[in-house]
Coordinates of N, CA and C in Angstrom, one line a residue:
X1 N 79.8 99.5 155.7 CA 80.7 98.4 156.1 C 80.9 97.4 155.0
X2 N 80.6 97.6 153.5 CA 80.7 96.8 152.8 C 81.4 97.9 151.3
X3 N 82.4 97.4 151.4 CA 83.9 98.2 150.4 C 84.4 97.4 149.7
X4 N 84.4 96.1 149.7 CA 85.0 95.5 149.3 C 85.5 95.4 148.1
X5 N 84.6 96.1 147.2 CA 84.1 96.3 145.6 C 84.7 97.1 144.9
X6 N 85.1 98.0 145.9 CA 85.3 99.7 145.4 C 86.9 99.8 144.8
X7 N 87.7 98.9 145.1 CA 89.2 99.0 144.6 C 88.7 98.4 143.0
X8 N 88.4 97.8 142.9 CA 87.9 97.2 141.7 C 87.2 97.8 140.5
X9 N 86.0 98.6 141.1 CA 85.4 99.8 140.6 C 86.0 100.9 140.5
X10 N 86.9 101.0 141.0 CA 88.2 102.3 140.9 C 88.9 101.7 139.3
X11 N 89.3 100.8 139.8 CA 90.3 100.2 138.7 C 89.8 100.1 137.4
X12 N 88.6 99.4 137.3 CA 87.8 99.5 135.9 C 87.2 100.7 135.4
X13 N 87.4 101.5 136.6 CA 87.1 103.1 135.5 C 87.9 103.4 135.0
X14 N 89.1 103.3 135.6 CA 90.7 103.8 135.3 C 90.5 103.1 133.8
X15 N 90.8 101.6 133.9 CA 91.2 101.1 132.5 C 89.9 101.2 131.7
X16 N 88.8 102.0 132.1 CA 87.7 102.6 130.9 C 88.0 104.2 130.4
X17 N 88.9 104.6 131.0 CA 89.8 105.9 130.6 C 88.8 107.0 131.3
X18 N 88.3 106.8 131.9 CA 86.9 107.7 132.4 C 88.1 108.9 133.0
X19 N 88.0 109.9 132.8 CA 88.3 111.4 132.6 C 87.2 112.3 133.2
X20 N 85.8 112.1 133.5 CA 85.0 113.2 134.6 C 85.6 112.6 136.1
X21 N 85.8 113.5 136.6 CA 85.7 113.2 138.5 C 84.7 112.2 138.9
X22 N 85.0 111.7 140.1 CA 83.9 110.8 140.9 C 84.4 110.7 142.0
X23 N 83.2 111.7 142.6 CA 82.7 111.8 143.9 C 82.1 110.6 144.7
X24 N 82.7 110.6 145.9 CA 82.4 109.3 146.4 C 82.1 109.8 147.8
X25 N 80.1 109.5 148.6 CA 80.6 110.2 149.7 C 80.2 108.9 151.0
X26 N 80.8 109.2 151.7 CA 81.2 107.9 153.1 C 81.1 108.4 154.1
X27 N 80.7 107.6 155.3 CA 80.8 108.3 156.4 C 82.1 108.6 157.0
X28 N 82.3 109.9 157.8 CA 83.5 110.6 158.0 C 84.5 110.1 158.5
X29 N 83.9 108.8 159.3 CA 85.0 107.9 160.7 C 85.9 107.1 158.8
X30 N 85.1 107.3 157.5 CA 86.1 106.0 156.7 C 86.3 106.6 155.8
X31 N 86.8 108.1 155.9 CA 87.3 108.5 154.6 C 88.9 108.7 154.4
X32 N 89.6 108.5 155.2 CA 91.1 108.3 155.6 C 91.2 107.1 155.2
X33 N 90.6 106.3 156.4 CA 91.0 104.5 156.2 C 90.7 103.8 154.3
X34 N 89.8 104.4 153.9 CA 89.1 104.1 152.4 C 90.4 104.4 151.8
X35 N 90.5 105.7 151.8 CA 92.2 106.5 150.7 C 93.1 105.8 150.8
X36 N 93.5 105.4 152.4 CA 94.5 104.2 152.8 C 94.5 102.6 151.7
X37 N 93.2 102.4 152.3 CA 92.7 100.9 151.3 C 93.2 101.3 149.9
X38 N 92.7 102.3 149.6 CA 93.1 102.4 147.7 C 94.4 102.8 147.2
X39 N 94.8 103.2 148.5 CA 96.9 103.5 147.9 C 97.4 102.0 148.1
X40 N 97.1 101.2 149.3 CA 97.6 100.0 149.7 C 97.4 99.4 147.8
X41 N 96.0 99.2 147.3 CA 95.9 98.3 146.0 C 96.4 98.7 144.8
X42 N 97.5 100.2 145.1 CA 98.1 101.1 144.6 C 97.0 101.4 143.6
X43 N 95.9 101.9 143.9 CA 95.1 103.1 143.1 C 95.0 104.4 143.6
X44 N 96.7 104.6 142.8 CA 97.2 106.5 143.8 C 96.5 107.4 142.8
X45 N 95.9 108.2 143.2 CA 95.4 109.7 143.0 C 96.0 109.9 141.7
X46 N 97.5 109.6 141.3 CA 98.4 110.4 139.9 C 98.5 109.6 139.5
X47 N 97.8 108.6 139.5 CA 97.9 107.1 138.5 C 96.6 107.1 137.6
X48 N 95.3 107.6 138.7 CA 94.4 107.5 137.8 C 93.6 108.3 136.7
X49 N 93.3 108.0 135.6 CA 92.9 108.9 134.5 C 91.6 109.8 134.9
X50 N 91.1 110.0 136.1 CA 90.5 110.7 136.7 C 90.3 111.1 138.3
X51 N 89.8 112.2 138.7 CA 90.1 113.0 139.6 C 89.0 112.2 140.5
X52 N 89.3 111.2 141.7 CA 88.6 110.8 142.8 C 88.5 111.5 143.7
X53 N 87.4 112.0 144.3 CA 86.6 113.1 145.7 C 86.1 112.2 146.5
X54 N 86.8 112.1 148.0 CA 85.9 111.3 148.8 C 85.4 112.5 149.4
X55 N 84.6 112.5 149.8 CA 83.2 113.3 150.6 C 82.8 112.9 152.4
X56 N 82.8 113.3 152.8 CA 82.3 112.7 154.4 C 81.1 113.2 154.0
X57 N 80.0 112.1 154.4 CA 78.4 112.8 154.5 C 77.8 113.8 155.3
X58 N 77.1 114.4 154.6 CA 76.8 115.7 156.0 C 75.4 115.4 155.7
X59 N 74.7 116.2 156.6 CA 72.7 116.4 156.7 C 72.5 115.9 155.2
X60 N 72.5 116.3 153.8 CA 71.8 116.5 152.8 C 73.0 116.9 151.9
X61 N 72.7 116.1 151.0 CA 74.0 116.1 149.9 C 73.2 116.5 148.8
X62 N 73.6 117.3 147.8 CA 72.7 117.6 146.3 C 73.9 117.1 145.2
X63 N 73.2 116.6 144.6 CA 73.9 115.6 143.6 C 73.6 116.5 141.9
X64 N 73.9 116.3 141.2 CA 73.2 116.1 139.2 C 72.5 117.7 139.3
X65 N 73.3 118.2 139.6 CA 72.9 119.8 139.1 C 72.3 120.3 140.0
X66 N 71.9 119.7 141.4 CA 70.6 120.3 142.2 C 69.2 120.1 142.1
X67 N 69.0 118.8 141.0 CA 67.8 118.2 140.6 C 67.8 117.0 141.5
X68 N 69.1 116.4 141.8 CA 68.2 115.0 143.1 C 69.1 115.6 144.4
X69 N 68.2 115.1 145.5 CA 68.3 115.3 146.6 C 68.9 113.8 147.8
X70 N 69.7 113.9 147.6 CA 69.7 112.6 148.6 C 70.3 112.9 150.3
X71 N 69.6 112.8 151.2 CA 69.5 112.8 152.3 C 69.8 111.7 153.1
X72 N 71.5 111.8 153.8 CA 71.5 110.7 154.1 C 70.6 110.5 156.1
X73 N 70.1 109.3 156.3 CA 69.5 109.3 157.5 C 70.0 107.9 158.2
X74 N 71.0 108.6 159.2 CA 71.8 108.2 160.0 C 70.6 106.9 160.7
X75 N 71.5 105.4 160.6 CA 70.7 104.2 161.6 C 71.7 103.6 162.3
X76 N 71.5 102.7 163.2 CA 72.0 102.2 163.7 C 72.6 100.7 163.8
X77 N 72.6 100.4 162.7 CA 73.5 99.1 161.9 C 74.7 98.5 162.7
X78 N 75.3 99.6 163.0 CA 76.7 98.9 163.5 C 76.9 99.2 165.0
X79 N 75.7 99.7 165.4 CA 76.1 100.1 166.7 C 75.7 98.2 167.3
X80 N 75.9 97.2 166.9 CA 75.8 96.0 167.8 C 77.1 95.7 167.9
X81 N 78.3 96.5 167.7 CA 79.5 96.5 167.6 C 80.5 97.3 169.0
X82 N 79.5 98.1 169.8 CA 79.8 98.9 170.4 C 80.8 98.4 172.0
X83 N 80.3 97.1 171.8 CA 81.0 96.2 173.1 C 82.5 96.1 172.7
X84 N 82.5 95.2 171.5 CA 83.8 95.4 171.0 C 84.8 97.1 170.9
X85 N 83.7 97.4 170.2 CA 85.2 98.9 170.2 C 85.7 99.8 171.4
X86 N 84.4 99.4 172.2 CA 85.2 100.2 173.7 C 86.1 99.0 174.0
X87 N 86.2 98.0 174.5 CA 86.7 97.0 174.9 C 88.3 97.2 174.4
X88 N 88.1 97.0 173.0 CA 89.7 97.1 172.3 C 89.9 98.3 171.8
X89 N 89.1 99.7 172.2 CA 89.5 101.3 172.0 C 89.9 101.7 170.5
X90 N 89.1 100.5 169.7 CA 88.5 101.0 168.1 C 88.0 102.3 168.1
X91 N 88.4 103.1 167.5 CA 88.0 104.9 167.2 C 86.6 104.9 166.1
X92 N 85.8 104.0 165.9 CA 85.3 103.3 165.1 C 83.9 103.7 165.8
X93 N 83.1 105.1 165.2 CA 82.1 105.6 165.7 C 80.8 105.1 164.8
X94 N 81.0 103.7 164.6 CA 79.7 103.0 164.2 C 78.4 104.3 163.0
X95 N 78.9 104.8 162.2 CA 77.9 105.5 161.4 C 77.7 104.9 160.2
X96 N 76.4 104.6 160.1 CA 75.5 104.1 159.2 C 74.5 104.8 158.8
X97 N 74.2 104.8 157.8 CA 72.9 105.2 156.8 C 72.0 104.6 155.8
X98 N 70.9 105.4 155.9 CA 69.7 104.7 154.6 C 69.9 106.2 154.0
X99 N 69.4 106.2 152.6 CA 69.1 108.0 151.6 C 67.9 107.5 151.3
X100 N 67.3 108.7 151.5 CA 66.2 109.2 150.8 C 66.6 110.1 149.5
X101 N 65.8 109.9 148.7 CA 66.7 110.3 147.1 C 65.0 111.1 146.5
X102 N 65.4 112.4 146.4 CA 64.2 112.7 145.5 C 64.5 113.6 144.7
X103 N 64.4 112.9 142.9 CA 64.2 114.3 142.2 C 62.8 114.5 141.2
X104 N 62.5 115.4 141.2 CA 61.0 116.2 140.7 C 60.1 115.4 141.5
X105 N 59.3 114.7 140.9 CA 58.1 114.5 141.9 C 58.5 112.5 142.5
X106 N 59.7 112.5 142.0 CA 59.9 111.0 142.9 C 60.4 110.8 144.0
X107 N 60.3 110.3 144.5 CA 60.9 109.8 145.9 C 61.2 108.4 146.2
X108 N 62.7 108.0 146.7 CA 62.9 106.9 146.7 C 63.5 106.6 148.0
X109 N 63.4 105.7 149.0 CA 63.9 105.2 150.1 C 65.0 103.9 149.8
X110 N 66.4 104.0 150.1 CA 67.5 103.1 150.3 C 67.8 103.0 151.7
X111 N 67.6 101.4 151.8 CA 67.5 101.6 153.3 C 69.0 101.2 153.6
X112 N 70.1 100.3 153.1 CA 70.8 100.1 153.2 C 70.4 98.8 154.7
X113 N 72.0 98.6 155.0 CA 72.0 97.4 156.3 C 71.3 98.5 157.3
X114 N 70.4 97.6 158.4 CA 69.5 98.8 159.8 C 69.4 98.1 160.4
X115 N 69.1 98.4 161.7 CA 69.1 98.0 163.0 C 67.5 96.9 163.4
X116 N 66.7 98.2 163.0 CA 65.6 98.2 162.9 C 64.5 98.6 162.4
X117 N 63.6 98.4 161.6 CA 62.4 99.1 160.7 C 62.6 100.1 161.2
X118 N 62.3 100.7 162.5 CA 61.5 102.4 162.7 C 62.8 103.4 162.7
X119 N 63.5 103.1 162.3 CA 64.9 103.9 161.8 C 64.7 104.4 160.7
X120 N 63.4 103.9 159.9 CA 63.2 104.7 158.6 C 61.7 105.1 158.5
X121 N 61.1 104.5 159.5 CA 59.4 104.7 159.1 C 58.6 106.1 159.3
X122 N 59.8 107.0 159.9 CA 59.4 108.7 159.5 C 59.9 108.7 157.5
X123 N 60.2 107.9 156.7 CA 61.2 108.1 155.9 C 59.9 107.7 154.5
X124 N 58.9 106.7 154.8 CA 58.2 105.7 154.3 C 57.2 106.2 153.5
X125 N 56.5 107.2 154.1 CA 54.9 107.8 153.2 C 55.5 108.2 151.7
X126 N 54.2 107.7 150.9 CA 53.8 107.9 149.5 C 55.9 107.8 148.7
X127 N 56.4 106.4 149.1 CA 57.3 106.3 148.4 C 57.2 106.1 147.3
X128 N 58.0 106.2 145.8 CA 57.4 105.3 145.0 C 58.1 104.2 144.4
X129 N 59.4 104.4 145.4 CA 60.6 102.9 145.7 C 60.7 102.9 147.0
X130 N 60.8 101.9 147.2 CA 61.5 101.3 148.8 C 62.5 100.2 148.4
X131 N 63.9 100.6 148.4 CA 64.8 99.4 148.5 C 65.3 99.4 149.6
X132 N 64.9 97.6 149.9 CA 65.4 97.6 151.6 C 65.9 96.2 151.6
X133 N 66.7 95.9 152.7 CA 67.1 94.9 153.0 C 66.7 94.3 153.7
X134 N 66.8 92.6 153.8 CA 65.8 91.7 154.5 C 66.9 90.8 155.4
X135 N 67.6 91.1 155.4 CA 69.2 90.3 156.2 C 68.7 90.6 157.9
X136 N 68.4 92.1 158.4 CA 68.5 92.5 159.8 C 66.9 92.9 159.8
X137 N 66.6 92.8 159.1 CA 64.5 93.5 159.6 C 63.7 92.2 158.9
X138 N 62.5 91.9 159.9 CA 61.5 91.5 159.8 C 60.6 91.5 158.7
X139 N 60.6 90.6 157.5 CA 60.2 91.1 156.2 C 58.5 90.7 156.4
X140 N 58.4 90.2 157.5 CA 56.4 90.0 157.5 C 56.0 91.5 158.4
X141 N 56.7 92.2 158.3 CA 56.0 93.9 159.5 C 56.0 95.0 157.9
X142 N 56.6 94.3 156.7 CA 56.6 95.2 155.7 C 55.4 95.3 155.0
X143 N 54.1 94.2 154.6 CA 53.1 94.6 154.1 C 52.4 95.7 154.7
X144 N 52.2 95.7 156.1 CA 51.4 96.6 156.6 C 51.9 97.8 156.3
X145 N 53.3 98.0 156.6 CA 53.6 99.4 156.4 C 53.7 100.0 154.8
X146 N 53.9 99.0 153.9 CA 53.6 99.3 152.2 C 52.1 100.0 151.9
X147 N 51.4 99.3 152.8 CA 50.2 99.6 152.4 C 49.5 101.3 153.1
X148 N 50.0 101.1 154.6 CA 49.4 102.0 155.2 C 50.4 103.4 154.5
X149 N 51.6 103.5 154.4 CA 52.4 104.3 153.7 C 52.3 104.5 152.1
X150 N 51.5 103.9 151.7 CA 51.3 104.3 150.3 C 52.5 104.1 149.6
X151 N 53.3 103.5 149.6 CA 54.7 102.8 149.0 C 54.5 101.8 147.4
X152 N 54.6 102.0 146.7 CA 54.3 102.2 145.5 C 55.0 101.0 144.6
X153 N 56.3 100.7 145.4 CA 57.3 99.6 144.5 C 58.3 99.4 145.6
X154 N 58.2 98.4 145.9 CA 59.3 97.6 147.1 C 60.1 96.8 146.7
X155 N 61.6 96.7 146.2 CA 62.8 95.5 146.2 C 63.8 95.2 147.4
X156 N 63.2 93.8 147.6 CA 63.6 93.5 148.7 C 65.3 93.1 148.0
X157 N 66.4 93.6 148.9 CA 67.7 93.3 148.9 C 68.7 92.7 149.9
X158 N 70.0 92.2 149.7 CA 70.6 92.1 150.2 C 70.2 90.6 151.5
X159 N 69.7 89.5 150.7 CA 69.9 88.4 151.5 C 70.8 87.3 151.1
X160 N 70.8 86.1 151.5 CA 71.7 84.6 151.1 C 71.2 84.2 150.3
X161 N 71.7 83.2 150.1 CA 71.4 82.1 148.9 C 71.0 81.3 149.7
X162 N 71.0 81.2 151.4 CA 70.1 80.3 152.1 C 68.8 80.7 152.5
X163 N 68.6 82.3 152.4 CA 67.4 82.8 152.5 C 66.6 83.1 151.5
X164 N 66.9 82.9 150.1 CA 66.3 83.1 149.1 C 64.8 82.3 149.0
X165 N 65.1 81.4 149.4 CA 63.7 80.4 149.4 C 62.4 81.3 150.3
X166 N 63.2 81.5 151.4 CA 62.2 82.3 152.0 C 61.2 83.9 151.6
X167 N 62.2 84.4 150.7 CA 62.1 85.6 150.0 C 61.0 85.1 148.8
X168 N 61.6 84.1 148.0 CA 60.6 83.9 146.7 C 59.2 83.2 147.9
X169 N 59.2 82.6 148.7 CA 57.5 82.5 149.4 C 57.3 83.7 149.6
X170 N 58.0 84.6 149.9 CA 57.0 85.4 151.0 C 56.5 86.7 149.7
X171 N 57.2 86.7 148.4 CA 56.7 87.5 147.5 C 55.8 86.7 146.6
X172 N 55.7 85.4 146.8 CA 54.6 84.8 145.8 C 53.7 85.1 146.7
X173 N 53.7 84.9 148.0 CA 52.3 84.9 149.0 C 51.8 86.6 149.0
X174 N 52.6 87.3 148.8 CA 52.0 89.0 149.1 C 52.7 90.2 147.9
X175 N 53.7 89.5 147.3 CA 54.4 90.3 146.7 C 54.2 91.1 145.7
X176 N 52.5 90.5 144.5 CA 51.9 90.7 143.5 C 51.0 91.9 144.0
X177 N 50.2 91.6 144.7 CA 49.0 93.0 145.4 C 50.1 94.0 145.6
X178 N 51.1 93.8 146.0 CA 51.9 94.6 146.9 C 53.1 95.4 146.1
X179 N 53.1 94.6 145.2 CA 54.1 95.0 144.0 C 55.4 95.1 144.7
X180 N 55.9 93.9 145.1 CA 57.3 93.5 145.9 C 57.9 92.5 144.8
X181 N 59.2 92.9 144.6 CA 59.8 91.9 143.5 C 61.3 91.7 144.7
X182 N 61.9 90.8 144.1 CA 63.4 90.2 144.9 C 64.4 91.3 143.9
X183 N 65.6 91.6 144.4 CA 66.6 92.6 144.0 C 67.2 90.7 142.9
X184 N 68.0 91.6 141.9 CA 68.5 90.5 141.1 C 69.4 91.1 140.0
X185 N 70.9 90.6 139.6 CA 71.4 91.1 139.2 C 70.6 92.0 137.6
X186 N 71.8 93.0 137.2 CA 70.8 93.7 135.8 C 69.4 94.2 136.1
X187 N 69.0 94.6 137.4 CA 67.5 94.4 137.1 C 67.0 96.2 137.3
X188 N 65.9 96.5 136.1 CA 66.0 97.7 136.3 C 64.6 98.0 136.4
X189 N 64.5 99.3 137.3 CA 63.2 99.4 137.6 C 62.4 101.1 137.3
X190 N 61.5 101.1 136.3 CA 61.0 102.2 136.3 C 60.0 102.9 136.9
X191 N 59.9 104.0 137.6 CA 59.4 104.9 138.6 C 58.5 105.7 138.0

């Protein structure tokens, strides 16, 4: 539910001349409406210096030769929407996801927007990233599960600029043992 970016990112490939394909995959209810979005900002298909693929997600996508594995695992994010779209008979089947991303011996959890922690906590053992978001889940139920899961590197993502305060206490207070840092632009992390 967050596209906003992507006409933009279309466009600055284009005027970086980028000539490989790029695969783009979304859930299936928004790969019409998405195409739609990007003809409306006129970024047509024969305009651009490269070949765009949208993808609908299925079980397990293999990406970079068949060396990472990303597995998308369907949550429930948007289903607090469900009043509204029966109501006004939106076609709008609420699909959301986190990936699990593993190549050779890493494994990484993206949790993306969620309903609820246990949407991913079959997802969690011997991670050695966890990027999650702290906007819709309880970020004091995360130490315990870092620890008992064996989770290795946690960035927390995707809050306010009115919730930040709260983010930098709660990583000064547990964040060091725990090896929890805040998501921040540029910021890169090695596994």
């Amino acid at each position: 539910d967050h596209i906003s970016d992507l006409p933009v990112f279309v466009q600055m490939l284009h005027l970086a001349d980028r000539l490989e394909p790029l695969r783009i995959y979304l859930p299936e209810e928004a790969v019409k409406p998405v195409k739609k979005y990007l003809n409306a900002c006129y970024l047509f298909d024969e305009k651009l210096s490269f070949r765009l693929e949208m993808k609908p997600i299925k079980n397990s996508v293999k990406i970079m030769n068949q060396k990472v594995l990303v597995k998308p695992v369907a949550n429930h994010h948007l289903v607090s929407n469900t009043e509204i779209i029966e109501a006004s008979g939106y076609p709008n089947r609420m699909e959301s996801y986190s990936f699990l991303i593993q190549g050779g011996d890493k494994k990484i959890l993206y949790s993306a927007d969620l309903a609820t922690l246990e949407e991913i906590e079959n997802y969690l053992d011997d991670l050695d990233l966890l990027l999650i978001e702290t906007t819709h889940v309880d970020i004091d139920r995360l130490p315990p599960l870092i620890r008992e899961r064996r989770i290795k590197k946690t960035v927390l993502s995707h809050f306010s600029d009115s919730k930040q305060r709260r983010i930098r206490e709660f990583i000064d207070s547990r964040g060091g043992a725990m090896n929890i840092i805040a998501a921040e632009d540029n910021l890169t992390i090695k596994i």
